[in-house]
Coordinates of C-alpha atoms in Angstrom, one line a residue:
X15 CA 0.0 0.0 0.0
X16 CA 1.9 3.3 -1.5
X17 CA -0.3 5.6 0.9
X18 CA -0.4 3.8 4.5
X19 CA -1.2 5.5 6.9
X20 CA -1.6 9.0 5.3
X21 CA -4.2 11.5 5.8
X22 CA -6.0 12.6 2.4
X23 CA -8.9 15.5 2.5
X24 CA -10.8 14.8 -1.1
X25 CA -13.4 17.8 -1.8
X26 CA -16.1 17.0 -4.0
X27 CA -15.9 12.6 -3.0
X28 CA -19.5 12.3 -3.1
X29 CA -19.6 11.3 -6.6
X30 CA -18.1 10.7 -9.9
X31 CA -14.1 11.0 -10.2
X32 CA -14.0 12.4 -6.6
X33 CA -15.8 9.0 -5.7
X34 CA -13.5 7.1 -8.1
X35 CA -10.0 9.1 -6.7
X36 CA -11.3 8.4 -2.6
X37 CA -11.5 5.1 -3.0
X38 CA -8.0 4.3 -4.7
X39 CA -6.4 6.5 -2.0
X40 CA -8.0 4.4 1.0
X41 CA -7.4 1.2 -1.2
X42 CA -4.0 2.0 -0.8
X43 CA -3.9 2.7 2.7
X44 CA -4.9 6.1 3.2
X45 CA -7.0 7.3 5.7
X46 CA -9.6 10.0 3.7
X47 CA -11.7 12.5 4.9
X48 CA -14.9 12.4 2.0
X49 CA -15.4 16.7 1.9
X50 CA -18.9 16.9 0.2
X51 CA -21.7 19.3 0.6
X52 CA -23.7 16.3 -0.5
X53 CA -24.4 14.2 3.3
X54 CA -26.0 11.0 1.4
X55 CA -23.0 10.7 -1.2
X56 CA -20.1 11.5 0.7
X57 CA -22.1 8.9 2.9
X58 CA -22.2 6.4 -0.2
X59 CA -18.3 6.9 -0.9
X60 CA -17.2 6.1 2.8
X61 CA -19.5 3.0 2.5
X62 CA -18.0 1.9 -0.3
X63 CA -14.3 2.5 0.8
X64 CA -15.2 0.5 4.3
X65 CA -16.7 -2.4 2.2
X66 CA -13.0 -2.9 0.6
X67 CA -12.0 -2.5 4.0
X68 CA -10.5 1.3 3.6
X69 CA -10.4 3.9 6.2
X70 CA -12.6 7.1 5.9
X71 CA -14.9 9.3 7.2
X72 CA -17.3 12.3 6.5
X73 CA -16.8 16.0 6.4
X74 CA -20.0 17.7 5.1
X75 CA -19.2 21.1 3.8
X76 CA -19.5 23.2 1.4
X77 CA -16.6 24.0 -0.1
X78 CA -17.3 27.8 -0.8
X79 CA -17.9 28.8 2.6
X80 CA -14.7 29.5 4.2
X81 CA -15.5 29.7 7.5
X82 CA -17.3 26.0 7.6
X83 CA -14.2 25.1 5.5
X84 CA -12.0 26.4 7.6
X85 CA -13.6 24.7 10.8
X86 CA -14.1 21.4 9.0
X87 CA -10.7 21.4 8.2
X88 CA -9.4 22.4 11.6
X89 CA -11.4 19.3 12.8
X90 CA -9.3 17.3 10.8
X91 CA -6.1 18.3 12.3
X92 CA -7.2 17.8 15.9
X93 CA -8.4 14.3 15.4
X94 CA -5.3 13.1 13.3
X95 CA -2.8 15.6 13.9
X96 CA -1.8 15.7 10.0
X97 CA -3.0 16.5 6.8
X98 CA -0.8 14.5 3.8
X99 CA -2.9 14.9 0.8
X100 CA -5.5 17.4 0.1
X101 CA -7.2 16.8 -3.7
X102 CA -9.2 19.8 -4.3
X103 CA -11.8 18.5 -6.9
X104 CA -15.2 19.8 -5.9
X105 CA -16.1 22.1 -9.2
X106 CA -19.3 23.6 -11.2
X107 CA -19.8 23.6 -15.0
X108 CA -21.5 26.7 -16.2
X109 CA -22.3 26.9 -19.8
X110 CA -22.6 29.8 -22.2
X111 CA -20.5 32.7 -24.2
X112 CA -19.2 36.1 -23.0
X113 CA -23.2 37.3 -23.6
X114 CA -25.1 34.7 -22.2
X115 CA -23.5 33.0 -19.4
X116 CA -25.1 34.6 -16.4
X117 CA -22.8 36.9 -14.3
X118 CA -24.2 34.9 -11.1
X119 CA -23.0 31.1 -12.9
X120 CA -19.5 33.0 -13.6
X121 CA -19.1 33.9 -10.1
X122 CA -20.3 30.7 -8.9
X123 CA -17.6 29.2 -11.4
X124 CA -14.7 31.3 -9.8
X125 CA -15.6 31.0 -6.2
X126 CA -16.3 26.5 -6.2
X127 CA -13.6 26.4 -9.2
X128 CA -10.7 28.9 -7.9
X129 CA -11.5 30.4 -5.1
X130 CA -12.3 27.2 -2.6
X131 CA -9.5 25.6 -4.1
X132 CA -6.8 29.0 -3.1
X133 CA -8.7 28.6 0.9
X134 CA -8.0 24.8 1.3
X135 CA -4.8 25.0 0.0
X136 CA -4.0 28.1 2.4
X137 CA -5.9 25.9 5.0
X138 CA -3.9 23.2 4.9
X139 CA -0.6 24.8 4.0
X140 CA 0.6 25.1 7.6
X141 CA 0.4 21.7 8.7
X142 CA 2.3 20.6 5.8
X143 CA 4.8 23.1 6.3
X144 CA 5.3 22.0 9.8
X145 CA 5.4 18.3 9.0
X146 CA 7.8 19.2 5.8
X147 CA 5.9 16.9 3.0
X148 CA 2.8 17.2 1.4
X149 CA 1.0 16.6 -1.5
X150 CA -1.6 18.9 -3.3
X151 CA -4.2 18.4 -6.3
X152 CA -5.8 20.7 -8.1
X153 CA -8.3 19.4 -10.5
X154 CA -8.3 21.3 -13.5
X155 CA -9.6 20.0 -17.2
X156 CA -8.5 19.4 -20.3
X157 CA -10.2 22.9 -20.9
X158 CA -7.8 24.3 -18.9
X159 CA -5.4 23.9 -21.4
X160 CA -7.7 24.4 -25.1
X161 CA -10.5 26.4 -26.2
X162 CA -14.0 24.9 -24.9
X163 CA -16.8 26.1 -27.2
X164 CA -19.2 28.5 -25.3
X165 CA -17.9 27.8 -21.8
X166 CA -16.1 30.8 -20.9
X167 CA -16.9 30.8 -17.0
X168 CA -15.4 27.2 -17.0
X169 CA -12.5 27.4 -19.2
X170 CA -11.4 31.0 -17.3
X171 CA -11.5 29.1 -14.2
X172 CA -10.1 26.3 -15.2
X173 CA -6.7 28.0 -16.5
X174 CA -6.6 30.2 -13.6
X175 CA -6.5 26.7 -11.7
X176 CA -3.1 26.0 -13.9
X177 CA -1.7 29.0 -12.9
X178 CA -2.3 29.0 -9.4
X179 CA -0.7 25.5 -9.1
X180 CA 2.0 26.9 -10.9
X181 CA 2.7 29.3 -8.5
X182 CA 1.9 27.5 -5.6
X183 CA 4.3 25.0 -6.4
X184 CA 7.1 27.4 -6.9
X185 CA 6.5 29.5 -3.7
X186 CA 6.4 25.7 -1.6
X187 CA 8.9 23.5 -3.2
X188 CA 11.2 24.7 -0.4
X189 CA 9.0 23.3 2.4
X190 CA 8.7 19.6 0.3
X191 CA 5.2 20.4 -0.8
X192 CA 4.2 19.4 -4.0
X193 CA 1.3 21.0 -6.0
X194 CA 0.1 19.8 -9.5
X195 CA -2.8 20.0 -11.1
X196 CA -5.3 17.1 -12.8
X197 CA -6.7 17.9 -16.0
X198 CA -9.5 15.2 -17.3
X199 CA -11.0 15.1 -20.2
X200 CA -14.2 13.2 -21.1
X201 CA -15.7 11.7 -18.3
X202 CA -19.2 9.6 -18.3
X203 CA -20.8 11.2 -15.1
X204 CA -23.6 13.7 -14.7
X205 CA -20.8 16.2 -14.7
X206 CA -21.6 17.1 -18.2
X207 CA -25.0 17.6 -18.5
X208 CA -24.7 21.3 -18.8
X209 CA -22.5 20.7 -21.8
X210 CA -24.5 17.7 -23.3
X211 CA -27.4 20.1 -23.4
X212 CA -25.7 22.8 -24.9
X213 CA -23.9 20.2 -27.7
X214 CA -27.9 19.1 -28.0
X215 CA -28.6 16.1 -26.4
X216 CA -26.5 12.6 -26.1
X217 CA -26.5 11.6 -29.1
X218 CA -24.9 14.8 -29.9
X219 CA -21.9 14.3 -27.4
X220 CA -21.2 10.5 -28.2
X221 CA -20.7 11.6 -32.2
X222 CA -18.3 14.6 -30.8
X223 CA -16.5 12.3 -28.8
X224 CA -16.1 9.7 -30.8
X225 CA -14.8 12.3 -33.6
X226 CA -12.3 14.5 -31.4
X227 CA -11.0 12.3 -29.3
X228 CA -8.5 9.9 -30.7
X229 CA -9.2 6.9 -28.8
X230 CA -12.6 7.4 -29.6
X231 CA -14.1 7.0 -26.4
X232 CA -14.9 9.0 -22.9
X233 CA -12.5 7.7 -20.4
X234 CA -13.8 5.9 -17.1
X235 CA -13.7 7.3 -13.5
X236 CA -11.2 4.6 -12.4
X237 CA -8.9 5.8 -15.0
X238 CA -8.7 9.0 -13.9
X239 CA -8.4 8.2 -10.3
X240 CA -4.9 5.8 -11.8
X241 CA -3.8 9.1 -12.3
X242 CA -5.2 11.1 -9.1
X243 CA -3.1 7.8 -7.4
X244 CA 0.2 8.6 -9.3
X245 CA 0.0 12.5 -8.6
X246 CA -0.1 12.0 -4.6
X247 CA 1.5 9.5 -4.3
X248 CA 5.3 9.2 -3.8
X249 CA 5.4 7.8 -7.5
X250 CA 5.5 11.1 -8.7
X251 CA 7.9 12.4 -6.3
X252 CA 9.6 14.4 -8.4
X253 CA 7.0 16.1 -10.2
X254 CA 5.7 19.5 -9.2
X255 CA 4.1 22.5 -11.0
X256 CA 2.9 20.2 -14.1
X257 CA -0.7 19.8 -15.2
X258 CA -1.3 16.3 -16.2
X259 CA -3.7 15.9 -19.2
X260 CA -5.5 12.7 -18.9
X261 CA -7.8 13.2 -22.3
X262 CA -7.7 10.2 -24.7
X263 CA -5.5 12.9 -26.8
X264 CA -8.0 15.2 -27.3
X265 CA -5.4 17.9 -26.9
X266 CA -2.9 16.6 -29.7
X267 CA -5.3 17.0 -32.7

């Protein structure tokens, strides 16, 4: 197990590849607090990690109010005296162009996208500092990195979440943190149903998929959460400041 005994906070676990990425941590011997504003899935996700016989608990929260965050988070470090991992995944997909997004859904974007991501990170920051190691994820997209057809509230957030690792990484090398950033591309969860509308429907999405992404196909939570694995994990111990593009090479074409 490449992750005994670690402590691993996992914001947005209730579901989909937060779901996926809590349960290979704890199968690997991590001990992970399931962040979700969502009580009956973060509820699901720790039953399924204690039916493989993992280690977790619940931390209801949502993730844009800093001072439940900020408690939450606190509560973790009393019980278990470290924080090793934090994945900061919890995220909102808000479609439509410069003129109709609404200015609300871009807000909404920045503060679950960006801004909860910068106060967990800060959150957590001293405790890693102290212990010398840590390990931070920031889950971007594969829009983070290309232009995403009338999504500008998500794609602006999802680059800023690239640069923020970025410098995040820089400024806490020096303390043996380690910040990257996760960038999926097509996922089969309900994630996308404000994009599937948009495209018009599911039919619509399987033909787009099928045409722009090379290996044809969307790519399953477990294989993203190979990756979320390889990122914390001391596999990738000498990898910081990098945004890994897990896309089916959507990006290449």
């Amino acid at each position: 197990m490449i992750l005994r005994d670690r402590v691993a906070i996992v914001t947005g676990a209730g579901s989909g590849i937060g779901q996926a990425g809590a349960a290979i941590l704890a199968r690997e011997g991590a001990h992970v607090v399931v962040a979700d504003r969502n009580t009956e899935g973060a509820g699901a996700t720790v039953e399924i990690i204690a039916k493989a016989g993992g280690r977790a608990e619940t931390l209801i929260v949502d993730v844009t109010d800093d001072q439940a965050l900020e408690a939450g988070i606190a509560s973790v470090v009393a019980q278990h005296r470290r924080i090793d991992i934090l994945h900061n995944h919890a995220g909102a997909q808000v479609a439509g162009d410069l003129e109709q997004v609404p200015v609300d859904g871009f807000d909404k974007s920045w503060s679950l996208n960006v801004r909860a991501h910068f106060i967990a990170a800060r959150l957590v920051m001293p405790v890693m500092k102290a212990a010398g190691r840590g390990v931070i994820l920031n889950t971007s997209s594969s829009s983070g990195v290309l232009y995403d057809r009338e999504m500008i509230a998500y794609t602006t957030t999802k680059h800023a979440v690239i640069a923020m690792t970025r410098q995040m990484a820089g400024d806490y090398a020096k303390f043996g943190i380690r910040v990257n950033a996760l960038c999926p591309g097509w996922v089969d969860t309900p994630f996308n149903e404000p994009f599937i509308g948009q495209m018009g429907g599911r039919a619509a999405i399987e033909t787009y998929v099928r045409q722009q992404v090379p290996l044809g196909r969307w790519a399953s939570v477990d294989e993203i959460a190979e990756s979320i694995l390889f990122l914390v994990s001391d596999r990738s111990s000498y990898i910081t400041g990098q945004a890994l593009v897990v896309d089916g090479g959507e990006t290449v074409v």
